Amino acid sequence: MRIVWNADNGRYADNPRALYEAWTAHGQDGVDHLWLASSRQAATFPPGVATVPIGTPQAVAALEAADVLVSNTHIQLDRWRKRPGATYLQTWHGTPLKRIHRDAAYQPPDDVMAELDDDIGRWDLLVTPSTEGTRLLRAAFAYPGRVLETGYPRNDVLFAADREARSARVRAELGLPHGTMAVLYAPTYRDDEAAGRVGGLDAPLGLDAEALARRLGDNAAVLLRLHHYMYRQSRPANGRQVQDVSAYPNISDLYLAADVLVTDYSSAMFDFAITGKPILVFAYDLEHYRDRLRGFTLDLETEAPGPVLLDQEALTAALLDLPVVAAAQAERYARFVERFCALEDGRASERVLQALWSGSLPPG
């Protein structure tokens, strides 16, 4: 059996990584695994993991020879054709808070949308994190096919028996003393800032991380986890209280290490909510993003798991009074978790793999 894996167009990450590691932990014989790797990310793959450069004829040949394809995003390689009998498992990469594909206010050119629709037409199975996630993803992609409603494999680590040890290890790696409040800032990208996916050159960060760290004091640190589309985005130099963790291998480990998440319109809030730790929504460009760029799948100001804060002063005040702010959001947070995270229990990878191995797939 030949399996080709793809995450974020050439990274070793996300749901495909979790499924790959769960699969290989079983040590099955007669299975060849091959990852698509971008030139910027090739060195970050673990030793022994076979890769092929994405965007090359070799990558197209690998896709067309595969028995199983696993991806968390569209595979946009010219002229590739799925082999008859092959299974294309699409995990996607998050519950959509921002509107995506045909649902979004911003639309790429028609030829790009046609290419994306062609890819959707190849999908045999779509992994979803919740019943609500199924509804949103089906609608956005006009996808009528089979669904595995299992929870997200990438979140299994948040339930791992060694999660406390993982948290301690990451905090030690980042030099965070005991008692330091770790503030994880994980925003999404803006289509008008990442146009052409050139890395967000000169795009504003949205947050003055150094000023925030000064206001929070010596017992706090701000961890910047910028979107991989924004790899050239301007950011402050690393220091004791502000660190760029955008290249950290697994964001789930950062979720375990952080004390609070600050995000905007990222699906990170759905994953982080599993931890039960506070979430603050820093929506400094709310009207632009909601009304002109993307739009939302829920009423952010009434349904998000934390307060929606429109400027840095309000964000700072919330962080300085975090226990009180979190307590005030507890009921809304619980409703959010029940709606979007009820399937998450640390066994999503097992459920997906069992469905593939046993052939007990939902009807098409």
Short mmCIF file of C-alpha atoms in Angstrom, two decimals:
data_model
loop_
_atom_site.label_atom_id
_atom_site.label_comp_id
_atom_site.label_asym_id
_atom_site.label_seq_id
_atom_site.Cartn_x
_atom_site.Cartn_y
_atom_site.Cartn_z
CA MET A 1 0.00 0.00 0.00
CA ARG A 2 1.25 3.45 -0.93
CA ILE A 3 0.14 6.46 1.14
CA VAL A 4 0.90 10.08 0.27
CA TRP A 5 0.56 12.71 3.01
CA ASN A 6 0.18 16.47 2.67
CA ALA A 7 -0.25 19.17 5.31
CA ASP A 8 -0.47 22.87 4.52
CA ASN A 9 1.15 22.38 1.12
CA GLY A 10 4.35 20.79 2.27
CA ARG A 11 4.64 20.91 6.06
CA TYR A 12 4.86 18.11 8.65
CA ALA A 13 1.91 19.20 10.73
CA ASP A 14 -1.73 19.14 11.75
CA ASN A 15 -4.21 16.29 11.28
CA PRO A 16 -2.10 14.41 8.71
CA ARG A 17 0.84 14.39 11.12
CA ALA A 18 -1.32 13.02 13.94
CA LEU A 19 -2.76 10.30 11.69
CA TYR A 20 0.66 9.40 10.27
CA GLU A 21 2.19 9.05 13.72
CA ALA A 22 -0.77 6.97 14.93
CA TRP A 23 -0.56 4.77 11.82
CA THR A 24 3.20 4.20 11.99
CA ALA A 25 3.00 3.49 15.74
CA HIS A 26 1.14 0.30 14.79
CA GLY A 27 4.13 -0.82 12.72
CA GLN A 28 2.14 -2.29 9.84
CA ASP A 29 4.21 -4.07 7.20
CA GLY A 30 3.85 -3.51 3.49
CA VAL A 31 2.97 0.19 3.72
CA ASP A 32 5.04 2.89 2.03
CA HIS A 33 4.55 6.41 3.37
CA LEU A 34 5.59 9.50 1.43
CA TRP A 35 5.14 13.16 2.41
CA LEU A 36 4.90 16.17 0.11
CA ALA A 37 7.47 18.69 1.39
CA SER A 38 8.03 22.33 0.49
CA SER A 39 11.57 23.58 0.04
CA ARG A 40 11.22 25.84 3.11
CA GLN A 41 9.99 22.98 5.30
CA ALA A 42 11.96 19.96 4.06
CA ALA A 43 14.56 20.20 6.84
CA THR A 44 11.86 20.18 9.55
CA PHE A 45 10.64 16.66 8.76
CA PRO A 46 11.83 14.04 11.25
CA PRO A 47 14.73 11.78 10.26
CA GLY A 48 13.56 8.72 8.39
CA VAL A 49 10.38 10.32 7.03
CA ALA A 50 10.37 9.94 3.24
CA THR A 51 9.55 13.13 1.32
CA VAL A 52 9.15 14.35 -2.23
CA PRO A 53 9.36 18.03 -3.23
CA ILE A 54 5.86 19.44 -3.69
CA GLY A 55 5.14 21.06 -7.04
CA THR A 56 7.41 18.73 -8.99
CA PRO A 57 6.71 15.98 -11.54
CA GLN A 58 7.82 13.51 -8.88
CA ALA A 59 5.08 14.75 -6.56
CA VAL A 60 2.47 14.38 -9.31
CA ALA A 61 3.69 10.86 -10.01
CA ALA A 62 3.46 9.99 -6.31
CA LEU A 63 -0.11 11.29 -6.07
CA GLU A 64 -1.17 9.38 -9.14
CA ALA A 65 0.36 6.12 -7.85
CA ALA A 66 -1.05 6.39 -4.31
CA ASP A 67 -3.59 3.99 -2.85
CA VAL A 68 -4.46 6.50 -0.11
CA LEU A 69 -4.04 10.29 -0.11
CA VAL A 70 -4.30 12.20 3.16
CA SER A 71 -4.35 16.00 3.11
CA ASN A 72 -5.55 18.85 5.30
CA THR A 73 -5.98 21.31 2.42
CA HIS A 74 -6.54 21.39 -1.32
CA ILE A 75 -3.90 19.63 -3.40
CA GLN A 76 -3.27 22.12 -6.17
CA LEU A 77 -0.81 20.47 -8.53
CA ASP A 78 -1.38 20.90 -12.24
CA ARG A 79 -2.72 17.99 -14.22
CA TRP A 80 -2.66 15.34 -11.48
CA ARG A 81 -5.27 12.61 -11.62
CA LYS A 82 -6.36 10.36 -8.76
CA ARG A 83 -5.80 6.69 -9.54
CA PRO A 84 -9.02 4.66 -9.94
CA GLY A 85 -9.70 2.86 -6.66
CA ALA A 86 -7.59 5.23 -4.59
CA THR A 87 -9.03 6.87 -1.46
CA TYR A 88 -8.57 10.61 -0.90
CA LEU A 89 -9.05 11.43 2.80
CA GLN A 90 -9.49 15.16 3.38
CA THR A 91 -9.10 16.17 7.04
CA TRP A 92 -9.25 19.95 6.48
CA HIS A 93 -7.50 22.15 9.05
CA GLY A 94 -10.06 23.55 11.44
CA THR A 95 -13.65 24.35 12.23
CA PRO A 96 -14.38 27.38 10.04
CA LEU A 97 -15.03 30.49 12.10
CA LYS A 98 -14.19 32.65 9.10
CA ARG A 99 -16.24 31.91 6.01
CA ILE A 100 -14.33 29.82 3.48
CA HIS A 101 -14.51 28.85 -0.17
CA ARG A 102 -17.84 29.83 -1.80
CA ASP A 103 -19.15 31.16 1.54
CA ALA A 104 -16.47 33.86 1.89
CA ALA A 105 -16.98 37.49 0.95
CA TYR A 106 -13.52 37.52 -0.67
CA GLN A 107 -13.31 35.25 -3.74
CA PRO A 108 -10.15 34.30 -5.64
CA PRO A 109 -10.19 34.48 -9.45
CA ASP A 110 -12.58 32.11 -11.23
CA ASP A 111 -9.81 29.83 -12.50
CA VAL A 112 -8.50 29.35 -8.95
CA MET A 113 -11.98 28.57 -7.63
CA ALA A 114 -12.48 26.07 -10.43
CA GLU A 115 -9.22 24.37 -9.49
CA LEU A 116 -10.33 24.15 -5.85
CA ASP A 117 -13.70 22.73 -6.88
CA ASP A 118 -11.92 20.11 -8.98
CA ASP A 119 -9.99 19.04 -5.90
CA ILE A 120 -13.17 18.79 -3.81
CA GLY A 121 -14.58 16.53 -6.51
CA ARG A 122 -11.74 14.06 -5.82
CA TRP A 123 -12.47 13.75 -2.09
CA ASP A 124 -13.78 10.38 -0.93
CA LEU A 125 -13.91 11.10 2.80
CA LEU A 126 -14.01 14.28 4.85
CA VAL A 127 -12.96 14.20 8.52
CA THR A 128 -14.91 16.66 10.68
CA PRO A 129 -14.48 17.68 14.32
CA SER A 130 -18.16 17.91 15.30
CA THR A 131 -21.72 17.78 14.02
CA GLU A 132 -21.61 21.55 13.67
CA GLY A 133 -18.30 21.27 11.85
CA THR A 134 -19.86 18.81 9.44
CA ARG A 135 -22.67 21.23 8.67
CA LEU A 136 -20.32 24.17 8.10
CA LEU A 137 -17.82 22.28 5.95
CA ARG A 138 -20.45 20.59 3.81
CA ALA A 139 -22.09 23.94 3.14
CA ALA A 140 -18.87 25.82 2.38
CA PHE A 141 -17.57 23.20 -0.05
CA ALA A 142 -20.93 22.00 -1.42
CA TYR A 143 -19.57 18.57 -0.50
CA PRO A 144 -22.14 15.74 -0.72
CA GLY A 145 -19.80 12.84 -0.04
CA ARG A 146 -18.91 10.64 2.91
CA VAL A 147 -17.98 12.15 6.26
CA LEU A 148 -16.07 10.76 9.24
CA GLU A 149 -17.39 12.80 12.18
CA THR A 150 -14.71 11.82 14.68
CA GLY A 151 -13.16 14.88 16.29
CA TYR A 152 -9.80 16.12 15.04
CA PRO A 153 -6.75 13.83 15.23
CA ARG A 154 -4.48 16.82 15.89
CA ASN A 155 -6.25 17.38 19.21
CA ASP A 156 -5.61 13.90 20.61
CA VAL A 157 -2.39 15.14 22.18
CA LEU A 158 -4.42 17.47 24.41
CA PHE A 159 -5.73 14.37 26.18
CA ALA A 160 -2.46 12.41 26.24
CA ALA A 161 -1.40 10.83 29.51
CA ASP A 162 1.86 12.82 29.37
CA ARG A 163 0.23 16.19 28.65
CA GLU A 164 1.42 17.77 31.89
CA ALA A 165 4.97 16.58 31.23
CA ARG A 166 4.72 17.94 27.69
CA SER A 167 3.63 21.30 29.03
CA ALA A 168 6.50 21.40 31.49
CA ARG A 169 9.00 20.43 28.78
CA VAL A 170 7.82 23.12 26.37
CA ARG A 171 7.83 25.77 29.07
CA ALA A 172 11.38 24.77 30.01
CA GLU A 173 12.46 24.93 26.35
CA LEU A 174 11.02 28.43 26.12
CA GLY A 175 12.66 29.52 29.39
CA LEU A 176 9.37 30.25 31.15
CA PRO A 177 9.88 30.17 34.94
CA HIS A 178 7.23 28.64 37.17
CA GLY A 179 4.46 31.14 37.77
CA THR A 180 4.96 33.00 34.47
CA MET A 181 1.72 33.67 32.61
CA ALA A 182 2.28 32.45 29.04
CA VAL A 183 0.11 34.44 26.60
CA LEU A 184 -0.13 32.67 23.23
CA TYR A 185 -0.98 35.08 20.41
CA ALA A 186 -2.17 33.04 17.39
CA PRO A 187 -3.90 35.17 14.74
CA THR A 188 -5.04 34.03 11.31
CA TYR A 189 -3.97 35.65 8.04
CA ARG A 190 -5.76 38.35 6.04
CA ASP A 191 -6.32 37.61 2.35
CA ASP A 192 -5.48 41.20 1.41
CA GLU A 193 -2.17 41.01 3.32
CA ALA A 194 -1.11 37.55 2.12
CA ALA A 195 -2.05 38.14 -1.52
CA GLY A 196 -0.26 35.62 -3.67
CA ARG A 197 0.90 33.90 -0.46
CA VAL A 198 4.20 35.73 -0.59
CA GLY A 199 4.59 35.62 3.14
CA GLY A 200 2.87 38.76 4.29
CA LEU A 201 5.81 41.01 3.58
CA ASP A 202 5.43 44.23 5.62
CA ALA A 203 1.95 43.24 6.83
CA PRO A 204 1.14 44.73 10.24
CA LEU A 205 1.25 42.41 13.22
CA GLY A 206 -1.89 43.87 14.75
CA LEU A 207 -0.46 43.61 18.25
CA ASP A 208 2.31 45.63 19.87
CA ALA A 209 3.71 42.60 21.66
CA GLU A 210 6.53 44.45 23.39
CA ALA A 211 4.19 47.09 24.82
CA LEU A 212 1.81 44.39 25.98
CA ALA A 213 4.62 42.48 27.71
CA ARG A 214 5.76 45.64 29.50
CA ARG A 215 2.25 46.29 30.80
CA LEU A 216 1.81 42.70 31.97
CA GLY A 217 5.05 42.81 33.95
CA ASP A 218 7.93 40.47 34.64
CA ASN A 219 5.73 37.47 35.41
CA ALA A 220 4.29 37.26 31.91
CA ALA A 221 5.56 36.32 28.47
CA VAL A 222 3.98 36.83 25.03
CA LEU A 223 4.42 33.95 22.57
CA LEU A 224 3.85 34.88 18.92
CA ARG A 225 2.49 32.08 16.73
CA LEU A 226 1.95 33.69 13.32
CA HIS A 227 0.14 31.98 10.46
CA HIS A 228 2.40 30.04 8.10
CA TYR A 229 1.17 32.12 5.15
CA MET A 230 2.72 35.14 6.91
CA TYR A 231 6.24 33.79 7.24
CA ARG A 232 7.82 37.12 6.24
CA GLN A 233 5.57 39.25 8.44
CA SER A 234 7.37 41.85 10.52
CA ARG A 235 7.76 40.87 14.15
CA PRO A 236 9.76 42.04 17.17
CA ALA A 237 13.10 40.51 18.06
CA ASN A 238 13.04 37.63 20.51
CA GLY A 239 13.58 38.60 24.12
CA ARG A 240 12.84 37.25 27.57
CA GLN A 241 9.23 38.40 27.50
CA VAL A 242 8.42 38.21 23.78
CA GLN A 243 9.23 35.10 21.77
CA ASP A 244 8.45 34.13 18.19
CA VAL A 245 7.27 30.51 18.33
CA SER A 246 5.90 30.43 14.78
CA ALA A 247 8.35 27.70 13.81
CA TYR A 248 7.63 25.52 16.84
CA PRO A 249 6.92 22.04 15.44
CA ASN A 250 3.50 21.34 16.98
CA ILE A 251 1.07 24.07 18.01
CA SER A 252 -0.79 21.59 20.22
CA ASP A 253 2.23 21.51 22.53
CA LEU A 254 2.01 25.30 22.75
CA TYR A 255 -1.66 24.99 23.71
CA LEU A 256 -0.58 22.77 26.60
CA ALA A 257 2.12 25.21 27.69
CA ALA A 258 0.07 28.40 27.40
CA ASP A 259 -2.09 29.87 30.15
CA VAL A 260 -4.31 31.92 27.85
CA LEU A 261 -4.96 32.18 24.11
CA VAL A 262 -5.28 35.50 22.35
CA THR A 263 -6.58 35.02 18.82
CA ASP A 264 -8.77 36.79 16.32
CA TYR A 265 -10.68 34.75 13.73
CA SER A 266 -8.53 31.63 13.77
CA SER A 267 -9.83 28.11 14.21
CA ALA A 268 -7.26 27.89 17.01
CA MET A 269 -10.04 28.93 19.39
CA PHE A 270 -11.94 25.68 18.72
CA ASP A 271 -8.90 23.55 19.55
CA PHE A 272 -7.72 25.60 22.52
CA ALA A 273 -11.23 25.51 24.04
CA ILE A 274 -10.67 21.80 24.69
CA THR A 275 -8.13 22.76 27.36
CA GLY A 276 -10.65 24.84 29.31
CA LYS A 277 -8.14 27.69 29.59
CA PRO A 278 -9.17 31.31 28.91
CA ILE A 279 -9.57 32.65 25.38
CA LEU A 280 -9.57 36.33 24.43
CA VAL A 281 -10.65 37.48 20.97
CA PHE A 282 -8.54 40.42 19.80
CA ALA A 283 -10.58 41.77 16.88
CA TYR A 284 -8.78 44.99 16.03
CA ASP A 285 -10.11 44.97 12.44
CA LEU A 286 -13.51 43.43 13.13
CA GLU A 287 -15.62 45.46 10.71
CA HIS A 288 -13.19 45.07 7.80
CA TYR A 289 -12.82 41.33 8.27
CA ARG A 290 -16.49 40.64 8.98
CA ASP A 291 -18.10 42.93 6.41
CA ARG A 292 -15.64 43.06 3.51
CA LEU A 293 -13.02 40.33 3.70
CA ARG A 294 -14.48 37.05 4.95
CA GLY A 295 -17.47 37.16 7.26
CA PHE A 296 -18.15 34.67 10.06
CA THR A 297 -20.09 31.46 10.52
CA LEU A 298 -21.28 32.54 13.98
CA ASP A 299 -22.04 35.76 15.81
CA LEU A 300 -18.59 36.41 17.18
CA GLU A 301 -19.64 38.95 19.79
CA THR A 302 -22.26 36.69 21.40
CA GLU A 303 -21.05 33.16 20.65
CA ALA A 304 -17.24 33.23 20.94
CA PRO A 305 -15.82 31.51 24.05
CA GLY A 306 -14.31 34.74 25.33
CA PRO A 307 -14.75 38.49 25.17
CA VAL A 308 -14.30 40.30 21.86
CA LEU A 309 -11.80 43.12 22.42
CA LEU A 310 -11.41 45.82 19.81
CA ASP A 311 -8.17 47.51 20.85
CA GLN A 312 -4.97 46.71 22.70
CA GLU A 313 -5.92 48.71 25.79
CA ALA A 314 -9.01 46.54 26.27
CA LEU A 315 -6.94 43.40 25.66
CA THR A 316 -4.34 44.48 28.22
CA ALA A 317 -7.00 45.22 30.82
CA ALA A 318 -8.57 41.80 30.28
CA LEU A 319 -5.23 40.02 30.70
CA LEU A 320 -4.47 41.97 33.89
CA ASP A 321 -7.83 40.87 35.30
CA LEU A 322 -7.91 37.43 33.69
CA PRO A 323 -9.51 35.32 36.47
CA VAL A 324 -12.46 37.71 36.73
CA VAL A 325 -12.83 37.94 32.94
CA ALA A 326 -12.69 34.15 32.55
CA ALA A 327 -15.28 33.61 35.28
CA ALA A 328 -17.65 36.05 33.57
CA GLN A 329 -17.36 34.03 30.32
CA ALA A 330 -17.76 30.58 31.88
CA GLU A 331 -21.32 29.85 30.72
CA ARG A 332 -20.67 31.03 27.17
CA TYR A 333 -17.43 29.04 27.09
CA ALA A 334 -19.28 25.89 28.18
CA ARG A 335 -21.90 26.34 25.46
CA PHE A 336 -19.14 26.78 22.87
CA VAL A 337 -17.39 23.59 23.98
CA GLU A 338 -20.63 21.61 23.93
CA ARG A 339 -21.41 22.84 20.43
CA PHE A 340 -18.01 22.44 18.81
CA CYS A 341 -15.82 20.13 20.93
CA ALA A 342 -18.13 17.40 22.25
CA LEU A 343 -16.47 14.63 20.19
CA GLU A 344 -12.93 15.45 21.33
CA ASP A 345 -11.71 12.74 23.72
CA GLY A 346 -8.20 11.85 22.59
CA ARG A 347 -9.29 8.98 20.29
CA ALA A 348 -10.04 10.73 17.01
CA SER A 349 -7.00 9.26 15.23
CA GLU A 350 -8.05 5.79 16.33
CA ARG A 351 -11.56 6.27 14.96
CA VAL A 352 -10.34 7.54 11.59
CA LEU A 353 -7.80 4.75 11.16
CA GLN A 354 -10.26 2.05 12.22
CA ALA A 355 -12.71 3.29 9.60
CA LEU A 356 -10.01 3.12 6.92
CA TRP A 357 -8.64 -0.26 7.99
CA SER A 358 -11.95 -2.03 8.55
CA GLY A 359 -13.74 -0.60 5.55
CA SER A 360 -16.62 0.40 7.83
CA LEU A 361 -17.05 3.70 6.08
CA PRO A 362 -20.22 5.79 6.09
CA PRO A 363 -22.40 5.51 2.98
CA GLY A 364 -21.70 7.93 0.18
#
